[in-house]
Short mmCIF file of C-alpha atoms in Angstrom, two decimals:
data_model
loop_
_atom_site.label_atom_id
_atom_site.label_comp_id
_atom_site.label_asym_id
_atom_site.label_seq_id
_atom_site.Cartn_x
_atom_site.Cartn_y
_atom_site.Cartn_z
CA MET A 248 9.64 22.29 9.59
CA THR A 249 8.71 24.83 7.96
CA THR A 250 5.57 26.89 9.81
CA ALA A 251 3.54 29.03 8.39
CA THR A 252 4.59 32.32 9.08
CA PRO A 253 6.02 35.39 7.20
CA PRO A 254 8.64 36.58 7.66
CA ARG A 255 8.59 40.76 9.29
CA THR A 256 8.35 43.36 6.53
CA GLY A 257 9.36 46.96 7.08
CA ARG A 258 8.15 49.99 5.59
CA SER A 259 9.81 49.74 2.33
CA GLY A 260 8.73 46.31 1.55
CA SER A 261 11.86 44.36 2.13
CA SER A 262 12.28 40.86 4.12
CA SER A 263 14.64 38.59 5.06
CA THR A 264 15.59 36.36 2.36
CA THR A 265 16.28 33.56 5.35
CA PRO A 266 13.68 31.25 4.81
CA PRO A 267 11.58 30.68 7.47
CA LYS A 268 11.08 26.98 8.36
CA THR A 269 9.76 27.19 12.53
CA PRO A 270 7.55 29.68 14.08
CA ALA A 271 9.09 33.14 15.34
CA GLY A 272 8.89 36.54 17.62
CA VAL A 273 10.24 39.41 17.70
CA PRO A 274 10.59 40.43 21.64
CA ALA A 275 8.10 42.52 23.26
CA THR A 276 5.50 41.81 19.82
CA THR A 277 2.10 42.08 20.35
CA THR A 278 -1.17 40.41 18.83
CA ALA A 279 -4.45 40.85 18.27
CA GLY A 280 -5.20 39.66 22.45
CA GLY A 281 -2.39 41.88 23.92
CA PRO A 282 0.42 40.89 24.61
CA ASP A 283 2.08 37.58 23.10
CA PRO A 284 2.86 35.14 26.96
CA ALA A 285 5.36 33.29 25.00
CA VAL A 286 7.12 36.23 24.62
CA SER A 287 7.15 38.15 27.50
CA ARG A 288 7.43 35.08 29.90
CA ARG A 289 11.10 34.76 30.30
CA PRO A 290 12.95 31.21 30.17
CA ALA A 291 14.22 29.52 33.43
CA ILE A 292 16.82 27.63 30.86
CA ASP A 293 19.33 29.47 29.18
CA TRP A 294 19.43 30.50 24.90
CA ARG A 295 22.82 28.52 24.70
CA ILE A 296 21.66 25.37 26.25
CA ARG A 297 18.61 25.46 23.90
CA PHE A 298 20.24 26.55 21.00
CA GLY A 299 22.38 23.32 21.80
CA VAL A 300 19.23 21.24 22.69
CA LEU A 301 17.78 22.29 19.07
CA SER A 302 20.79 21.25 17.04
CA LEU A 303 20.42 18.09 18.20
CA ILE A 304 17.07 17.51 17.81
CA TRP A 305 17.48 17.86 14.56
CA GLY A 306 20.72 16.96 13.58
CA PHE A 307 19.22 13.55 14.84
CA SER A 308 15.75 13.71 12.79
CA PHE A 309 17.56 11.96 9.95
CA LEU A 310 18.59 9.11 12.02
CA LEU A 311 14.66 8.78 13.51
CA ILE A 312 13.48 9.02 9.38
CA LYS A 313 15.46 6.05 8.87
CA VAL A 314 15.16 4.29 11.76
CA GLY A 315 11.13 4.58 11.12
CA THR A 316 11.13 3.64 7.47
CA HIS A 317 13.14 0.19 8.38
CA GLY A 318 9.37 -0.71 9.71
CA TYR A 319 6.39 1.49 8.64
CA ALA A 320 5.80 2.76 5.12
CA PRO A 321 7.31 6.52 4.15
CA PHE A 322 3.64 7.80 4.89
CA GLN A 323 3.27 6.18 7.60
CA VAL A 324 6.12 7.53 9.53
CA THR A 325 5.31 11.19 8.18
CA PHE A 326 1.93 10.41 9.52
CA GLY A 327 2.85 9.40 12.57
CA ARG A 328 5.53 13.09 12.60
CA LEU A 329 2.88 14.36 12.69
CA PHE A 330 0.07 13.38 14.36
CA PHE A 331 2.73 13.28 17.48
CA GLY A 332 4.05 17.03 16.81
CA THR A 333 0.38 18.48 16.27
CA ALA A 334 -0.35 16.38 19.75
CA VAL A 335 2.96 18.92 21.36
CA LEU A 336 1.65 22.02 20.09
CA ALA A 337 -2.36 21.48 20.83
CA VAL A 338 -1.13 21.09 24.34
CA ALA A 339 0.84 23.77 24.06
CA ILE A 340 -1.69 26.15 22.69
CA ALA A 341 -4.71 24.84 24.58
CA VAL A 342 -1.82 26.01 28.40
CA ARG A 343 -1.53 29.42 26.23
CA ARG A 344 -5.36 29.72 25.87
CA GLU A 345 -3.99 30.79 22.21
CA ARG A 346 -7.00 31.31 19.40
CA LEU A 347 -7.16 29.47 16.59
CA PRO A 348 -7.33 31.09 13.07
CA ARG A 349 -10.26 32.14 11.77
CA GLY A 350 -11.48 32.72 8.19
CA ILE A 351 -12.03 30.29 5.06
CA ARG A 352 -9.28 32.14 3.41
CA THR A 353 -6.63 31.87 6.49
CA TRP A 354 -7.61 28.00 6.00
CA GLY A 355 -7.17 27.87 2.68
CA HIS A 356 -3.80 29.04 3.25
CA LEU A 357 -3.00 26.89 5.68
CA THR A 358 -3.81 24.32 3.91
CA VAL A 359 -2.03 24.98 1.10
CA ALA A 360 1.09 26.20 3.04
CA ALA A 361 0.78 22.89 5.53
CA PHE A 362 0.81 20.09 1.66
CA ILE A 363 4.19 22.11 0.38
CA LEU A 364 5.54 22.88 3.66
CA ASN A 365 5.07 19.70 5.59
CA ALA A 366 3.12 16.65 3.94
CA VAL A 367 5.44 16.57 0.61
CA PRO A 368 8.51 17.93 2.10
CA PHE A 369 8.49 15.06 5.36
CA SER A 370 6.70 12.80 3.29
CA LEU A 371 9.78 12.50 0.43
CA PHE A 372 12.63 12.19 3.02
CA SER A 373 10.79 9.30 4.74
CA TYR A 374 10.86 7.69 0.47
CA ALA A 375 14.28 8.87 -0.46
CA GLU A 376 16.13 8.05 2.70
CA LEU A 377 14.52 4.24 2.24
CA THR A 378 17.81 3.92 -0.78
CA ILE A 379 20.20 6.67 0.99
CA PRO A 380 21.78 7.45 3.81
CA SER A 381 20.29 9.80 6.11
CA THR A 382 23.91 11.96 5.88
CA LEU A 383 23.35 12.88 2.51
CA ALA A 384 19.37 13.19 3.18
CA GLY A 385 21.04 15.34 5.82
CA ILE A 386 22.27 17.69 4.14
CA CYS A 387 19.92 17.86 1.01
CA ASN A 388 17.97 19.05 3.82
CA ALA A 389 20.92 21.98 3.77
CA THR A 390 20.68 23.90 0.26
CA SER A 391 17.17 24.29 1.48
CA PRO A 392 18.99 28.23 0.96
CA LEU A 393 20.19 28.09 -1.78
CA TRP A 394 16.81 26.91 -3.33
CA GLY A 395 14.45 30.03 -0.99
CA MET A 396 17.32 32.28 -2.09
CA LEU A 397 17.01 31.58 -6.37
CA LEU A 398 12.88 31.65 -5.63
CA SER A 399 12.91 34.73 -3.86
CA LEU A 400 15.52 36.30 -7.03
CA VAL A 401 12.16 35.68 -9.13
CA ALA A 402 8.82 34.90 -7.26
CA LEU A 403 9.81 38.57 -4.36
CA SER A 404 10.52 41.60 -5.89
CA GLU A 405 11.65 43.27 -2.62
CA ASP A 406 14.46 40.38 -2.95
CA ARG A 407 17.33 42.34 -4.99
CA PRO A 408 20.85 39.88 -6.06
CA THR A 409 24.23 41.13 -4.76
CA ARG A 410 27.94 39.70 -5.37
CA ARG A 411 28.22 37.93 -2.70
CA ARG A 412 24.69 35.98 -2.77
CA VAL A 413 24.40 35.59 -6.43
CA GLY A 414 28.90 33.59 -5.48
CA GLY A 415 26.82 31.72 -2.28
CA LEU A 416 24.19 30.28 -4.42
CA GLY A 417 26.88 29.27 -7.01
CA LEU A 418 29.30 28.46 -4.59
CA GLY A 419 26.47 26.04 -2.28
CA PHE A 420 25.66 23.93 -5.56
CA ILE A 421 29.25 23.31 -6.79
CA GLY A 422 29.71 22.07 -2.93
CA VAL A 423 26.09 19.89 -4.26
CA LEU A 424 28.05 18.40 -6.98
CA THR A 425 31.23 17.72 -4.61
CA VAL A 426 28.78 15.77 -2.50
CA LEU A 427 27.63 13.68 -5.10
CA GLY A 428 30.85 12.98 -6.20
CA ALA A 429 30.25 14.36 -10.28
CA TRP A 430 33.79 13.70 -10.83
CA GLN A 431 33.37 10.32 -10.70
CA GLY A 432 30.08 10.20 -12.89
CA PHE A 433 28.00 9.67 -9.72
CA SER A 434 28.67 6.14 -9.19
CA GLY A 435 26.89 4.53 -6.21
CA LEU A 436 24.57 7.27 -6.21
CA ASP A 437 20.44 6.64 -5.78
CA PHE A 438 19.74 8.89 -8.12
CA GLY A 439 15.91 8.19 -7.09
CA GLY A 440 16.56 9.05 -3.36
CA THR A 441 18.82 11.89 -4.27
CA ALA A 442 16.38 13.73 -6.15
CA MET A 443 13.46 13.12 -3.32
CA ALA A 444 15.43 14.10 -0.73
CA LEU A 445 16.67 17.98 -2.79
CA LEU A 446 12.81 17.77 -3.95
CA ALA A 447 12.08 17.98 -0.56
CA SER A 448 14.51 20.62 -0.22
CA LEU A 449 13.25 22.19 -3.28
CA SER A 450 9.35 22.48 -2.03
CA TYR A 451 10.13 24.56 1.80
CA ALA A 452 11.54 27.31 -0.35
CA VAL A 453 8.31 26.68 -2.59
CA GLY A 454 6.27 26.79 0.44
CA TRP A 455 8.41 29.94 2.45
CA VAL A 456 7.44 32.44 -1.06
CA TYR A 457 3.75 30.63 -1.10
CA VAL A 458 3.66 31.70 3.18
CA ARG A 459 5.09 34.95 3.04
CA ARG A 460 2.59 36.56 -0.48
CA THR A 461 -0.60 35.00 1.06
CA LEU A 462 0.32 35.52 5.30
CA ALA A 463 2.36 38.46 6.05
CA GLY A 464 0.05 40.03 8.39
CA ASN A 465 -2.11 37.10 9.84
CA GLY A 466 -3.06 38.70 13.15
CA SER A 467 -2.92 35.09 14.81
CA SER A 468 -0.21 33.82 16.83
CA HIS A 469 2.83 31.94 15.56
CA LEU A 470 1.94 29.57 17.76
CA SER A 471 -1.67 28.51 16.67
CA LEU A 472 -1.06 29.44 13.10
CA THR A 473 1.58 26.53 13.06
CA GLY A 474 -0.56 24.15 15.46
CA ALA A 475 -2.69 24.97 12.64
CA GLN A 476 -1.25 24.36 9.88
CA LEU A 477 0.30 20.89 11.42
CA PHE A 478 -3.25 20.11 12.16
CA MET A 479 -4.06 20.22 8.32
CA ALA A 480 -0.83 17.98 7.18
CA THR A 481 -2.05 15.66 9.30
CA VAL A 482 -5.32 15.27 7.57
CA GLN A 483 -3.74 15.52 4.14
CA LEU A 484 -1.35 12.64 5.55
CA ALA A 485 -4.83 10.70 7.05
CA VAL A 486 -6.39 10.81 3.74
CA VAL A 487 -2.55 9.44 2.00
CA THR A 488 -1.54 7.15 4.04
CA PRO A 489 -4.54 4.21 3.56
CA LEU A 490 -4.59 4.74 -0.44
CA PHE A 491 -0.77 3.62 -0.54
CA THR A 492 -0.27 1.51 1.92
CA ASP A 493 -1.51 -1.18 4.60
CA LEU A 494 -2.47 -1.40 8.77
CA PRO A 495 0.66 -2.83 10.12
CA THR A 496 0.71 -6.61 10.46
CA SER A 497 3.02 -6.04 13.52
CA PHE A 498 4.15 -3.20 15.62
CA PRO A 499 7.72 -3.17 15.82
CA VAL A 500 9.06 -1.32 19.12
CA VAL A 501 12.11 0.38 18.01
CA PRO A 502 11.17 2.56 14.65
CA LEU A 503 7.57 3.02 16.84
CA LEU A 504 10.01 4.63 19.11
CA ALA A 505 11.91 5.87 16.63
CA VAL A 506 8.58 8.17 14.67
CA ILE A 507 7.51 9.23 18.97
CA THR A 508 10.59 10.89 19.60
CA LEU A 509 10.84 12.76 15.63
CA GLY A 510 6.91 13.98 16.33
CA SER A 511 7.24 14.71 20.00
CA LEU A 512 10.82 16.29 19.88
CA GLY A 513 11.79 16.37 16.13
CA THR A 514 8.19 17.92 15.40
CA GLY A 515 6.40 18.92 18.32
CA LEU A 516 8.80 20.30 21.26
CA ALA A 517 11.84 21.56 18.49
CA LEU A 518 9.40 24.15 17.35
CA LEU A 519 8.65 25.30 20.43
CA ILE A 520 11.42 25.66 21.92
CA GLN A 521 12.77 27.42 18.75
CA TYR A 522 9.71 29.63 18.90
CA GLY A 523 10.72 31.08 22.34
CA LEU A 524 15.37 30.60 21.14
CA VAL A 525 14.05 33.55 18.21
CA ALA A 526 11.80 35.33 20.49
CA GLU A 527 14.32 35.98 23.09
CA VAL A 528 17.75 36.41 20.65
CA GLY A 529 16.41 37.69 17.15
CA PRO A 530 16.73 35.25 13.63
CA THR A 531 20.01 36.00 12.98
CA THR A 532 20.73 34.25 15.75
CA GLY A 533 18.10 32.19 15.57
CA GLN A 534 19.32 31.31 12.39
CA MET A 535 22.54 29.93 12.97
CA VAL A 536 21.34 26.47 13.72
CA THR A 537 20.87 25.38 10.02
CA TYR A 538 24.53 25.07 9.87
CA PHE A 539 24.18 22.47 12.76
CA VAL A 540 22.31 20.38 11.75
CA PRO A 541 23.71 18.87 8.92
CA VAL A 542 26.89 17.94 10.80
CA ILE A 543 24.81 16.55 13.31
CA ALA A 544 22.78 14.12 10.71
CA THR A 545 26.20 13.32 8.80
CA ALA A 546 28.14 12.82 12.80
CA ALA A 547 24.92 10.59 14.02
CA GLY A 548 24.40 8.37 11.24
CA VAL A 549 27.88 7.56 10.98
CA ALA A 550 28.30 6.91 14.46
CA VAL A 551 25.05 5.00 14.84
CA LEU A 552 23.95 4.08 12.08
CA SER A 553 27.77 2.67 10.88
CA GLU A 554 26.88 4.88 7.65
CA PRO A 555 29.20 4.75 5.19
CA LEU A 556 32.03 8.19 4.98
CA HIS A 557 34.06 9.45 1.98
CA TRP A 558 35.83 12.49 1.75
CA ASN A 559 33.57 14.05 -0.40
CA THR A 560 30.67 13.89 1.82
CA PRO A 561 32.32 15.96 5.12
CA VAL A 562 34.01 18.75 2.44
CA GLY A 563 30.39 19.38 -0.46
CA ALA A 564 29.20 20.10 3.23
CA VAL A 565 31.20 22.59 4.37
CA ILE A 566 31.15 23.76 0.99
CA VAL A 567 27.15 23.94 0.91
CA LEU A 568 26.80 25.93 4.16
CA VAL A 569 29.58 28.27 3.48
CA GLY A 570 27.88 29.23 0.58
CA ALA A 571 24.10 28.96 2.15
CA ALA A 572 25.21 31.39 4.33
CA LEU A 573 26.42 33.97 2.34
CA THR A 574 23.24 33.44 -0.23
CA GLN A 575 21.65 35.75 3.70
CA SER A 576 24.43 37.53 3.30
CA ARG A 577 22.78 41.81 3.24
CA GLY A 578 25.84 42.93 2.55
CA GLY A 579 27.26 43.97 -1.02
CA GLY A 580 26.72 47.73 -1.58
CA ALA A 581 24.09 50.02 -0.43
CA ALA A 582 21.21 48.96 -1.91
CA ALA A 583 21.32 45.51 0.02
CA ARG A 584 21.58 47.85 3.12
CA LYS A 585 19.18 50.20 2.13
CA VAL A 586 16.89 46.78 1.75
CA SER A 587 18.49 45.30 4.82
CA PRO A 588 15.91 44.49 7.99
CA PRO A 589 17.83 44.57 11.31
CA ALA A 590 19.32 41.88 12.72
CA GLU A 591 17.49 41.90 16.12
CA PRO A 592 13.92 42.98 14.84
CA LYS A 593 12.74 46.00 16.95
CA PRO A 594 9.32 45.76 18.78
CA ALA A 595 6.42 45.85 16.74
CA PRO A 596 3.12 47.84 17.54
CA THR A 597 1.11 45.39 15.26
CA ALA A 598 0.55 41.78 15.58
CA THR A 599 2.59 40.89 12.16
CA PRO A 600 4.35 37.10 11.98
CA THR A 601 8.21 36.99 12.02
CA ALA A 602 10.36 34.78 10.01
CA ALA A 603 12.52 32.24 12.52
CA PRO A 604 15.54 31.49 9.87
CA ALA A 605 15.86 27.75 10.28
CA ASP A 606 15.78 24.63 8.46
CA GLN A 607 13.68 21.84 10.15
CA PRO A 608 14.05 17.84 8.23
#
């Protein structure tokens, strides 16, 4: 899941090209009301443990989506995950006494961001998993950095292409074709479900560009922006769901528990973990969770749901991840070094929302 927390931009106007999907902070940042309390407190649990927990939570999210759709319509699964995710963040905002974003313009941008980054991709993944394995959905989600890099080169003038990044983009899409079995004529592939999963990842990338253009420099905390965005997405699904689905006549327990877990853990708690993780170790380390999610999603789908696994799926996934990693590299010469922000951002004197590069399903 993504949040309305655009990357920090330096004086030169440069910013990380890694798409933000979760709230973030930087060490010792301040907000309009003083030091960020989430950053000033030292976590009791080592960041490596939290990193592993976050990878597991997001990796299993695709399995939970699949199980949820066994008992409920895709829009209902999406509404449920947003509702429970928003509830978790609402409690966190209340406990930390965060101030909600102000201003009609800010809430307008958050509404658009909620639609592009939450309502649309969450719904697309739910519909996609009606016809494709959760393993394939997880790998499609890993293409988000590829779409993000491609769009940033077109829409963000501060992002400059390098040979390594362009090569990574091409390699990543070769990996996608490998996963889909292009040399076999895509036999046995459900085009509709696969297209929806890829469109969900593309939606994330479009949303990241929008957020960076509209919400960079907003004085609200990352947590309050995230909570507000999820709330607006929940409202949108509350309006749409009754129009396209009927009220359930029964409530199967296992799918219901899957939706509750997907929302409270996979959306709410995961965002809180990532928020603290990036605040402590920086976005460069925090983004590495991206490369574990499809691996865990594949293992979970095969082990728990007995989904089929052919050789081209893991091989293609590795190629996709290598390509995605190269697109996030800032290497490639003096020009690239000139626009590259520090891997671990230094304390900022003002509140500028900072990116937390990671791909939440």
